[in-house]
mmCIF file of C-alpha atoms and ligand atoms in Angstrom:
data_model
loop_
_atom_site.group_PDB
_atom_site.id
_atom_site.type_symbol
_atom_site.label_atom_id
_atom_site.label_comp_id
_atom_site.label_asym_id
_atom_site.label_seq_id
_atom_site.Cartn_x
_atom_site.Cartn_y
_atom_site.Cartn_z
ATOM 1 C CA MET W 1 65.845 99.864 58.686
ATOM 2 C CA SER W 2 67.699 97.280 56.548
ATOM 3 C CA LYS W 3 66.882 93.691 56.361
ATOM 4 C CA PHE W 4 70.933 93.389 56.408
ATOM 5 C CA LEU W 5 71.418 94.902 59.641
ATOM 6 C CA SER W 6 72.942 92.535 62.263
ATOM 7 C CA LYS W 7 70.669 91.438 64.829
ATOM 8 C CA ARG W 8 72.746 92.321 67.430
ATOM 9 C CA HIS W 9 71.413 95.981 66.666
ATOM 10 C CA ASP W 10 68.241 94.992 67.312
ATOM 11 C CA ASN W 11 66.148 98.110 69.553
ATOM 12 C CA ILE W 12 69.453 100.214 69.081
ATOM 13 C CA ASN W 13 69.388 103.155 71.035
ATOM 14 C CA VAL W 14 71.821 106.351 68.914
ATOM 15 C CA TYR W 15 73.289 109.280 70.810
ATOM 16 C CA VAL W 16 71.029 112.564 70.202
ATOM 17 C CA PRO W 17 73.318 115.616 69.128
ATOM 18 C CA GLY W 18 72.193 118.749 69.838
ATOM 19 C CA GLU W 19 70.240 120.565 67.410
ATOM 20 C CA GLN W 20 71.900 122.393 64.874
ATOM 21 C CA PRO W 21 68.573 123.895 63.082
ATOM 22 C CA LYS W 22 69.275 126.192 60.195
ATOM 23 C CA ASP W 23 66.548 128.434 59.326
ATOM 24 C CA LYS W 24 67.846 131.299 60.723
ATOM 25 C CA ASP W 25 70.617 132.639 62.849
ATOM 26 C CA TYR W 26 70.181 131.121 66.492
ATOM 27 C CA ILE W 27 72.293 131.789 68.851
ATOM 28 C CA ARG W 28 74.193 128.182 70.102
ATOM 29 C CA LEU W 29 73.689 128.433 74.086
ATOM 30 C CA ASN W 30 72.723 124.119 73.699
ATOM 31 C CA THR W 31 75.912 122.172 72.876
ATOM 32 C CA ASN W 32 78.546 124.021 75.303
ATOM 33 C CA GLU W 33 80.555 125.443 71.942
ATOM 34 C CA SER W 34 82.427 128.235 72.540
ATOM 35 C CA PRO W 35 81.164 131.971 72.021
ATOM 36 C CA TYR W 36 84.872 132.837 70.411
ATOM 37 C CA PRO W 37 86.834 131.418 67.376
ATOM 38 C CA PRO W 38 89.946 129.419 67.638
ATOM 39 C CA SER W 39 93.826 131.322 68.234
ATOM 40 C CA PRO W 40 94.722 133.628 65.611
ATOM 41 C CA LYS W 41 97.785 131.290 65.532
ATOM 42 C CA VAL W 42 95.448 128.104 64.577
ATOM 43 C CA ILE W 43 94.203 130.019 61.551
ATOM 44 C CA GLU W 44 97.813 131.035 60.698
ATOM 45 C CA ARG W 45 98.854 127.486 60.441
ATOM 46 C CA ILE W 46 96.269 126.559 58.384
ATOM 47 C CA ASN W 47 97.364 127.626 55.086
ATOM 48 C CA ALA W 48 97.050 126.791 51.305
ATOM 49 C CA ALA W 49 100.818 124.786 51.308
ATOM 50 C CA GLU W 50 99.066 122.723 54.339
ATOM 51 C CA ILE W 51 96.255 122.070 52.325
ATOM 52 C CA ASN W 52 98.885 120.722 49.330
ATOM 53 C CA ASN W 53 99.489 118.342 52.215
ATOM 54 C CA LEU W 54 96.771 116.769 52.349
ATOM 55 C CA LYS W 55 97.984 114.704 49.326
ATOM 56 C CA VAL W 56 99.824 112.409 51.963
ATOM 57 C CA TYR W 57 98.139 110.813 54.801
ATOM 58 C CA SER W 58 98.948 112.022 58.430
ATOM 59 C CA ASP W 59 101.076 111.207 61.299
ATOM 60 C CA HIS W 60 99.608 108.196 62.946
ATOM 61 C CA SER W 61 101.667 108.149 65.428
ATOM 62 C CA ALA W 62 100.691 112.229 65.971
ATOM 63 C CA LEU W 63 103.858 112.896 67.263
ATOM 64 C CA VAL W 64 104.352 116.480 67.629
ATOM 65 C CA LEU W 65 101.105 116.905 69.437
ATOM 66 C CA ARG W 66 101.692 114.283 72.040
ATOM 67 C CA LYS W 67 104.992 116.053 72.360
ATOM 68 C CA LYS W 68 103.542 119.709 73.061
ATOM 69 C CA LEU W 69 100.559 118.153 75.305
ATOM 70 C CA ALA W 70 103.510 115.754 77.387
ATOM 71 C CA ASP W 71 105.316 119.621 77.854
ATOM 72 C CA LEU W 72 102.364 121.380 79.080
ATOM 73 C CA HIS W 73 101.349 118.808 81.616
ATOM 74 C CA GLY W 74 104.772 117.954 82.761
ATOM 75 C CA LEU W 75 104.049 113.199 80.754
ATOM 76 C CA LYS W 76 106.194 111.210 77.911
ATOM 77 C CA SER W 77 104.484 111.292 74.817
ATOM 78 C CA GLU W 78 104.576 107.874 75.984
ATOM 79 C CA ASN W 79 101.427 108.641 77.954
ATOM 80 C CA ILE W 80 99.480 110.926 75.346
ATOM 81 C CA VAL W 81 96.375 109.040 72.386
ATOM 82 C CA ILE W 82 95.510 111.529 70.244
ATOM 83 C CA THR W 83 92.290 110.689 69.819
ATOM 84 C CA ASN W 84 89.196 112.033 66.924
ATOM 85 C CA GLY W 85 87.607 113.458 69.080
ATOM 86 C CA SER W 86 86.640 112.144 73.139
ATOM 87 C CA ASP W 87 84.061 110.687 71.626
ATOM 88 C CA GLU W 88 86.799 108.263 70.203
ATOM 89 C CA ALA W 89 88.378 107.860 73.508
ATOM 90 C CA LEU W 90 85.632 106.522 75.007
ATOM 91 C CA ASN W 91 84.706 104.652 72.063
ATOM 92 C CA PHE W 92 88.541 103.185 72.550
ATOM 93 C CA PHE W 93 87.843 102.704 76.158
ATOM 94 C CA PHE W 94 85.144 100.143 76.096
ATOM 95 C CA LEU W 95 86.902 98.512 73.341
ATOM 96 C CA ALA W 96 89.847 98.197 75.241
ATOM 97 C CA PHE W 97 88.393 97.904 78.993
ATOM 98 C CA CYS W 98 85.111 96.110 78.988
ATOM 99 C CA ASP W 99 83.545 93.191 78.116
ATOM 100 C CA GLU W 100 80.807 91.005 79.352
ATOM 101 C CA THR W 101 82.697 89.721 82.413
ATOM 102 C CA THR W 102 83.734 93.751 83.670
ATOM 103 C CA PRO W 103 80.804 95.465 84.881
ATOM 104 C CA LEU W 104 80.441 99.308 84.382
ATOM 105 C CA VAL W 105 78.778 101.716 86.322
ATOM 106 C CA PHE W 106 78.582 105.561 85.741
ATOM 107 C CA PRO W 107 76.016 108.146 87.711
ATOM 108 C CA ASP W 108 72.698 108.027 86.421
ATOM 109 C CA ILE W 109 72.390 111.840 85.590
ATOM 110 C CA THR W 110 76.024 112.021 83.279
ATOM 111 C CA TYR W 111 77.559 112.111 79.632
ATOM 112 C CA GLY W 112 74.420 110.898 77.312
ATOM 113 C CA PHE W 113 77.398 108.776 75.050
ATOM 114 C CA TYR W 114 78.406 106.535 77.926
ATOM 115 C CA LYS W 115 74.880 104.962 77.915
ATOM 116 C CA VAL W 116 74.838 104.945 74.139
ATOM 117 C CA PHE W 117 78.291 102.629 73.836
ATOM 118 C CA ALA W 118 77.351 100.136 76.251
ATOM 119 C CA ASP W 119 74.542 99.758 74.890
ATOM 120 C CA PHE W 120 76.201 99.340 71.604
ATOM 121 C CA TYR W 121 78.632 96.959 72.981
ATOM 122 C CA HIS W 122 76.382 95.065 74.951
ATOM 123 C CA ILE W 123 78.547 95.534 78.379
ATOM 124 C CA PRO W 124 76.410 95.154 81.510
ATOM 125 C CA TYR W 125 76.323 98.012 83.085
ATOM 126 C CA GLU W 126 74.754 100.277 86.375
ATOM 127 C CA GLN W 127 73.893 103.836 86.563
ATOM 128 C CA ILE W 128 74.311 104.569 90.136
ATOM 129 C CA PRO W 129 71.096 107.361 91.043
ATOM 130 C CA LEU W 130 73.456 110.833 92.169
ATOM 131 C CA ASN W 131 71.945 112.619 95.514
ATOM 132 C CA GLU W 132 69.196 114.373 95.396
ATOM 133 C CA ASP W 133 70.537 117.537 94.610
ATOM 134 C CA PHE W 134 73.029 115.911 91.130
ATOM 135 C CA SER W 135 76.055 115.008 93.501
ATOM 136 C CA ILE W 136 77.866 111.727 93.570
ATOM 137 C CA ASN W 137 77.900 109.694 96.567
ATOM 138 C CA VAL W 138 81.392 109.313 96.689
ATOM 139 C CA ASP W 139 81.129 105.698 98.569
ATOM 140 C CA ASP W 140 79.225 104.159 95.674
ATOM 141 C CA TYR W 141 82.253 103.609 93.677
ATOM 142 C CA CYS W 142 84.674 103.121 96.459
ATOM 143 C CA GLY W 143 86.007 99.220 96.389
ATOM 144 C CA ILE W 144 83.270 97.890 93.617
ATOM 145 C CA ASN W 145 85.398 96.166 91.581
ATOM 146 C CA LYS W 146 83.923 97.324 88.149
ATOM 147 C CA ASN W 147 85.258 100.152 85.199
ATOM 148 C CA ILE W 148 83.878 103.055 86.390
ATOM 149 C CA ILE W 149 83.548 105.948 83.547
ATOM 150 C CA ILE W 150 82.096 109.569 85.452
ATOM 151 C CA ALA W 151 82.345 112.712 84.151
ATOM 152 C CA ASN W 152 84.777 115.188 86.210
ATOM 153 C CA PRO W 153 82.935 118.405 86.000
ATOM 154 C CA ASN W 154 80.286 116.700 85.728
ATOM 155 C CA ALA W 155 77.491 117.565 83.000
ATOM 156 C CA PRO W 156 74.682 119.116 83.341
ATOM 157 C CA SER W 157 75.169 119.489 86.708
ATOM 158 C CA GLY W 158 78.538 121.379 86.539
ATOM 159 C CA LEU W 159 79.711 119.608 90.179
ATOM 160 C CA LEU W 160 82.957 119.522 90.872
ATOM 161 C CA LEU W 161 84.159 116.129 93.091
ATOM 162 C CA PRO W 162 87.677 117.021 94.495
ATOM 163 C CA LEU W 163 90.928 115.068 93.558
ATOM 164 C CA GLU W 164 90.966 113.677 96.955
ATOM 165 C CA ASP W 165 87.763 111.633 96.157
ATOM 166 C CA ILE W 166 88.986 110.764 92.837
ATOM 167 C CA GLU W 167 91.893 109.308 94.405
ATOM 168 C CA ARG W 168 89.970 107.644 96.678
ATOM 169 C CA ILE W 169 87.873 105.761 93.986
ATOM 170 C CA VAL W 170 90.664 104.702 91.762
ATOM 171 C CA ALA W 171 92.582 103.687 94.679
ATOM 172 C CA THR W 172 90.120 101.212 95.997
ATOM 173 C CA ASN W 173 89.542 99.942 92.779
ATOM 174 C CA PRO W 174 92.708 98.604 91.132
ATOM 175 C CA ASN W 175 91.672 95.703 89.676
ATOM 176 C CA ASN W 176 89.569 97.778 87.478
ATOM 177 C CA VAL W 177 90.298 101.281 84.607
ATOM 178 C CA VAL W 178 88.885 104.208 86.407
ATOM 179 C CA LEU W 179 87.798 107.317 83.219
ATOM 180 C CA ILE W 180 87.464 110.345 84.808
ATOM 181 C CA ASP W 181 86.209 112.108 81.977
ATOM 182 C CA GLU W 182 87.466 116.340 82.298
ATOM 183 C CA ALA W 183 85.920 117.590 78.734
ATOM 184 C CA TYR W 184 85.122 120.739 81.806
ATOM 185 C CA THR W 185 88.341 120.672 83.265
ATOM 186 C CA ASP W 186 89.688 124.755 81.909
ATOM 187 C CA PHE W 187 86.263 126.001 83.620
ATOM 188 C CA CYS W 188 87.736 125.001 86.891
ATOM 189 C CA GLY W 189 91.069 124.383 87.085
ATOM 190 C CA GLN W 190 91.716 121.218 87.962
ATOM 191 C CA SER W 191 92.416 118.201 86.676
ATOM 192 C CA ALA W 192 93.173 114.553 87.750
ATOM 193 C CA TYR W 193 95.797 114.370 85.444
ATOM 194 C CA LYS W 194 99.188 113.780 87.828
ATOM 195 C CA LEU W 195 96.950 110.729 89.538
ATOM 196 C CA THR W 196 97.968 108.638 86.683
ATOM 197 C CA GLU W 197 101.661 109.031 87.627
ATOM 198 C CA LYS W 198 101.146 107.391 90.930
ATOM 199 C CA TYR W 199 97.736 104.859 89.763
ATOM 200 C CA ASP W 200 97.971 102.695 86.287
ATOM 201 C CA ASN W 201 93.962 102.174 86.038
ATOM 202 C CA LEU W 202 93.662 106.277 86.093
ATOM 203 C CA LEU W 203 92.648 106.861 82.759
ATOM 204 C CA VAL W 204 91.645 110.921 82.372
ATOM 205 C CA VAL W 205 89.914 111.471 78.730
ATOM 206 C CA GLN W 206 90.361 115.888 77.783
ATOM 207 C CA THR W 207 88.639 117.201 74.775
ATOM 208 C CA PHE W 208 90.093 120.642 72.474
ATOM 209 C CA SER W 209 85.802 120.916 71.844
ATOM 210 C CA LYS W 210 85.374 123.117 74.971
ATOM 211 C CA SER W 211 87.492 124.572 76.253
ATOM 212 C CA ARG W 212 89.916 124.955 72.859
ATOM 213 C CA PHE W 213 87.393 126.020 70.532
ATOM 214 C CA LEU W 214 88.002 123.451 68.048
ATOM 215 C CA ALA W 215 85.021 121.349 68.179
ATOM 216 C CA GLY W 216 83.776 121.514 64.296
ATOM 217 C CA ALA W 217 87.986 119.975 64.148
ATOM 218 C CA ARG W 218 86.984 116.718 66.196
ATOM 219 C CA LEU W 219 90.015 116.376 68.966
ATOM 220 C CA GLY W 220 90.624 114.633 72.473
ATOM 221 C CA PHE W 221 92.944 112.767 74.032
ATOM 222 C CA ALA W 222 93.334 110.182 77.140
ATOM 223 C CA ILE W 223 96.551 110.539 79.809
ATOM 224 C CA GLY W 224 97.101 107.767 81.324
ATOM 225 C CA SER W 225 100.446 104.903 82.334
ATOM 226 C CA ARG W 226 102.503 103.969 79.917
ATOM 227 C CA GLU W 227 100.415 100.451 79.906
ATOM 228 C CA ILE W 228 97.191 101.657 79.812
ATOM 229 C CA ILE W 229 97.707 103.831 76.417
ATOM 230 C CA HIS W 230 99.473 101.792 74.943
ATOM 231 C CA SER W 231 96.550 99.720 75.249
ATOM 232 C CA LEU W 232 93.491 102.208 73.432
ATOM 233 C CA ASP W 233 96.797 102.898 70.595
ATOM 234 C CA ILE W 234 96.681 99.016 70.064
ATOM 235 C CA ILE W 235 92.475 99.792 69.400
ATOM 236 C CA ARG W 236 94.060 102.578 67.241
ATOM 237 C CA ASN W 237 95.997 100.164 65.086
ATOM 238 C CA CYS W 238 93.652 98.321 64.462
ATOM 239 C CA THR W 239 90.565 99.906 63.990
ATOM 240 C CA ASN W 240 91.680 103.566 62.568
ATOM 241 C CA PRO W 241 95.544 104.505 62.727
ATOM 242 C CA TYR W 242 95.070 107.595 60.670
ATOM 243 C CA ASN W 243 92.862 108.243 63.269
ATOM 244 C CA VAL W 244 92.984 112.127 63.389
ATOM 245 C CA ASN W 245 93.139 114.165 59.839
ATOM 246 C CA HIS W 246 96.737 116.687 59.137
ATOM 247 C CA MET W 247 94.478 120.066 59.370
ATOM 248 C CA THR W 248 93.302 118.668 63.001
ATOM 249 C CA LEU W 249 96.547 118.082 64.651
ATOM 250 C CA LEU W 250 98.146 121.692 63.115
ATOM 251 C CA ALA W 251 95.182 123.280 64.615
ATOM 252 C CA GLY W 252 95.557 121.424 67.710
ATOM 253 C CA GLU W 253 99.464 121.965 67.926
ATOM 254 C CA ALA W 254 98.949 125.632 67.355
ATOM 255 C CA SER W 255 96.818 126.279 70.270
ATOM 256 C CA ILE W 256 98.997 124.948 72.223
ATOM 257 C CA ASP W 257 101.433 127.501 70.960
ATOM 258 C CA ASP W 258 98.796 130.109 72.012
ATOM 259 C CA ASN W 259 98.103 128.825 75.605
ATOM 260 C CA GLU W 260 97.401 131.839 77.388
ATOM 261 C CA TYR W 261 94.459 132.901 74.774
ATOM 262 C CA TYR W 262 92.792 130.508 76.211
ATOM 263 C CA MET W 263 93.364 130.543 79.332
ATOM 264 C CA GLU W 264 92.547 134.133 78.791
ATOM 265 C CA LYS W 265 89.497 133.700 77.269
ATOM 266 C CA CYS W 266 88.206 130.838 79.496
ATOM 267 C CA ARG W 267 88.464 133.249 82.370
ATOM 268 C CA GLU W 268 86.240 135.275 80.665
ATOM 269 C CA ILE W 269 83.610 132.741 80.224
ATOM 270 C CA MET W 270 83.753 131.824 83.637
ATOM 271 C CA LYS W 271 82.900 135.367 85.000
ATOM 272 C CA THR W 272 80.207 135.973 82.291
ATOM 273 C CA ARG W 273 79.561 132.201 83.853
ATOM 274 C CA GLU W 274 79.632 134.293 87.674
ATOM 275 C CA TYR W 275 77.047 137.250 86.331
ATOM 276 C CA THR W 276 74.550 134.482 84.869
ATOM 277 C CA THR W 277 74.595 132.330 87.354
ATOM 278 C CA LYS W 278 74.497 135.658 89.282
ATOM 279 C CA LYS W 279 71.351 137.541 87.484
ATOM 280 C CA LEU W 280 68.992 134.174 87.483
ATOM 281 C CA ARG W 281 69.462 134.321 91.285
ATOM 282 C CA GLU W 282 67.892 137.834 91.263
ATOM 283 C CA MET W 283 65.209 136.154 89.048
ATOM 284 C CA GLY W 284 64.525 133.273 91.356
ATOM 285 C CA ALA W 285 66.377 130.820 89.540
ATOM 286 C CA VAL W 286 67.666 127.559 91.312
ATOM 287 C CA LEU W 287 71.338 126.805 90.449
ATOM 288 C CA ASN W 288 73.959 125.282 91.360
ATOM 289 C CA ASP W 289 77.369 127.612 90.798
ATOM 290 C CA SER W 290 78.546 125.794 87.991
ATOM 291 C CA ASN W 291 82.562 124.341 86.923
ATOM 292 C CA GLY W 292 81.763 124.148 83.623
ATOM 293 C CA ASN W 293 80.864 126.738 80.741
ATOM 294 C CA PHE W 294 77.383 125.867 81.296
ATOM 295 C CA VAL W 295 74.946 126.182 84.265
ATOM 296 C CA PHE W 296 71.691 124.061 84.987
ATOM 297 C CA VAL W 297 69.020 125.991 85.735
ATOM 298 C CA LYS W 298 65.655 125.504 86.847
ATOM 299 C CA LEU W 299 63.024 127.915 86.812
ATOM 300 C CA PRO W 300 60.269 127.274 89.478
ATOM 301 C CA GLY W 301 56.324 128.016 88.224
ATOM 302 C CA VAL W 302 57.621 127.752 85.007
ATOM 303 C CA ASP W 303 57.668 124.835 83.091
ATOM 304 C CA ALA W 304 60.818 124.180 81.120
ATOM 305 C CA ALA W 305 59.292 122.470 77.663
ATOM 306 C CA LYS W 306 57.971 125.666 77.339
ATOM 307 C CA ALA W 307 60.493 128.252 78.265
ATOM 308 C CA TYR W 308 62.567 125.698 75.949
ATOM 309 C CA ASP W 309 60.254 126.835 73.021
ATOM 310 C CA THR W 310 59.846 130.150 73.587
ATOM 311 C CA LEU W 311 63.894 130.497 73.867
ATOM 312 C CA LYS W 312 64.150 128.971 70.402
ATOM 313 C CA GLU W 313 61.000 130.716 69.005
ATOM 314 C CA ASN W 314 63.186 134.150 69.398
ATOM 315 C CA ALA W 315 66.697 132.278 67.898
ATOM 316 C CA ILE W 316 68.584 131.373 71.379
ATOM 317 C CA LEU W 317 68.953 127.681 71.433
ATOM 318 C CA VAL W 318 69.097 125.401 74.311
ATOM 319 C CA ARG W 319 69.477 121.807 75.999
ATOM 320 C CA TYR W 320 66.823 120.543 76.958
ATOM 321 C CA PHE W 321 66.358 116.471 78.544
ATOM 322 C CA ASN W 322 63.060 115.256 78.498
ATOM 323 C CA THR W 323 64.213 112.269 81.394
ATOM 324 C CA PRO W 324 62.532 112.075 84.978
ATOM 325 C CA ARG W 325 64.726 113.678 87.133
ATOM 326 C CA THR W 326 66.130 116.590 84.642
ATOM 327 C CA LYS W 327 62.895 117.835 83.380
ATOM 328 C CA ASP W 328 62.639 120.848 85.272
ATOM 329 C CA TYR W 329 65.633 121.880 84.035
ATOM 330 C CA LEU W 330 67.855 123.635 80.820
ATOM 331 C CA ARG W 331 71.543 123.575 80.509
ATOM 332 C CA VAL W 332 72.232 126.640 79.066
ATOM 333 C CA THR W 333 76.421 126.976 77.433
ATOM 334 C CA ILE W 334 77.694 130.621 78.529
ATOM 335 C CA GLY W 335 78.056 132.686 75.261
ATOM 336 C CA THR W 336 79.580 136.017 74.969
ATOM 337 C CA LYS W 337 77.455 138.894 77.966
ATOM 338 C CA GLU W 338 75.800 140.451 74.985
ATOM 339 C CA GLN W 339 74.150 136.937 74.511
ATOM 340 C CA MET W 340 73.704 135.791 77.460
ATOM 341 C CA ASP W 341 71.864 139.641 78.111
ATOM 342 C CA LYS W 342 69.885 138.819 74.890
ATOM 343 C CA PHE W 343 68.680 134.814 77.022
ATOM 344 C CA LEU W 344 68.146 136.757 80.188
ATOM 345 C CA ALA W 345 66.251 139.530 78.982
ATOM 346 C CA ILE W 346 64.023 136.292 77.979
ATOM 347 C CA ILE W 347 64.237 134.185 80.465
ATOM 348 C CA ALA W 348 62.780 137.308 82.616
ATOM 349 C CA ASP W 349 60.349 137.699 80.410
ATOM 350 C CA ILE W 350 59.190 134.163 81.078
ATOM 351 C CA MET W 351 59.776 134.637 85.275
ATOM 352 C CA LYS W 352 57.418 137.906 84.752
ATOM 353 C CA VAL W 353 59.758 139.796 87.068
HETATM 354 C C1 PLP C 1 81.373 117.737 75.316
HETATM 355 C C2 PLP C 1 82.032 115.885 75.784
HETATM 356 C C3 PLP C 1 82.064 114.686 74.893
HETATM 357 C C4 PLP C 1 82.586 115.236 74.026
HETATM 358 O O1 PLP C 1 83.868 116.463 73.224
HETATM 359 P P1 PLP C 1 84.172 115.491 72.087
HETATM 360 O O2 PLP C 1 86.046 115.530 71.955
HETATM 361 O O3 PLP C 1 83.344 116.856 71.186
HETATM 362 O O4 PLP C 1 83.880 114.093 71.664
HETATM 363 C C5 PLP C 1 82.848 113.952 75.940
HETATM 364 N N1 PLP C 1 82.166 114.094 77.765
HETATM 365 C C6 PLP C 1 82.041 115.610 77.615
HETATM 366 C C7 PLP C 1 81.429 115.229 79.390
HETATM 367 C C8 PLP C 1 81.150 116.151 76.738
HETATM 368 O O5 PLP C 1 80.861 117.221 77.817
#
C-alpha cells in the first residue's frame, strides 16, 4: 500500500465481488446475473448513431428514464433518482443521511456492501442477528431511532418481510431513514414503493442488474418523497453529476418500454427456481422457499466448501460465504433449466443419491 494513503483508511475492508475466472467457459451461478439477454429493443437502441452521441455529455437529469419509471410506478419524476448501479444509491444514502451521531443498523447476514460502506465512512453501526432460520425479528427494528437498511427479499436467505412489517418499521422510526433494498423485487412481486407516498423517511432502492439483465450497464434507482430524493440529488451533484452514461440510460429506457419481456423472463426464472428447489429437496438438501433469483442451500453431510470446489472443477461457479453462520451453505443463482440440470447432476453426485 502506498505511504500516501490517508490514515483514515488504515485497516480498510474492501468489498469482494463474485469471482470472474477466465480460464474456461463457466456457468456463472455466483453473482445473481440473468441467464437471458436484454430485450431486443435494448439491442436496437444501442446503435452507431448513439455511439456518435457519446461525444456530448449524458443527460445529467436522466429525465426520460425518470419519467418512464415514474409512469411505471404511478409516481412523479421528482420521486426518483437514477444511479450508477444500486450500489451508488447506497453510497448516496450513506453520504446524505449517515454520520457519527446517527447510528445505523442492518442484519448480521445480508448484502456485504452495507458493512463495507459503514466501515469506510466510520459510521457507528450494529449488525442485528437474524433468527436461527435466517428470518428477521421485526421488533428488533421498531422504535429504535436509528437509520436502518434491510434488503427485502434478503440475500442470501431469500426470505421476504411482508409489507405490514416494513410499514411498522418505517412508521415507528419517523426521525430516521429506512432504506429498503429491493434488488430482487421482481422475483417476488412485492415492493414497498407505494409506502413512500405516506412516509417521508422511507427510501426504496431497486436495480436493473438482476431482473432487467443489465448488470454490466450499471443502472439503479431510488424511490422516495420529493425531499428525500432531493437530498440524494445534492450528493449526486456534489460527487458525480453525469453519474450514468448515455448508453446505459438508453438501455434502461428501452428496457422499460419492453417491460413485458422482462416480466415473462422473470416468471420463467421463478419457475426454474421452484423446479430447482423441489429437485434439491428430493435429494435431501435443506433450503427455504426463495423470493429471489437464487437459492441458499445446505447439503447435509456435505462440506459446502468442498462442494463449491467440485462444482468449480466442473465449470460451475456458485457463491460460498465462509462465515460462522453461513459456512454450511451455498448460494446458487437460478440460470436456465438446462444449466440447473447440470448443477443438479453434480450435486446428486456429491450427495451420492
Ligand atoms: C446485486 C445487489 C445489489 C447491487 O446491485 P447493482 O445495482 O448491480 O449495484 C444491491 N443490493 C443487493 C441486495 C443485491 O443483491
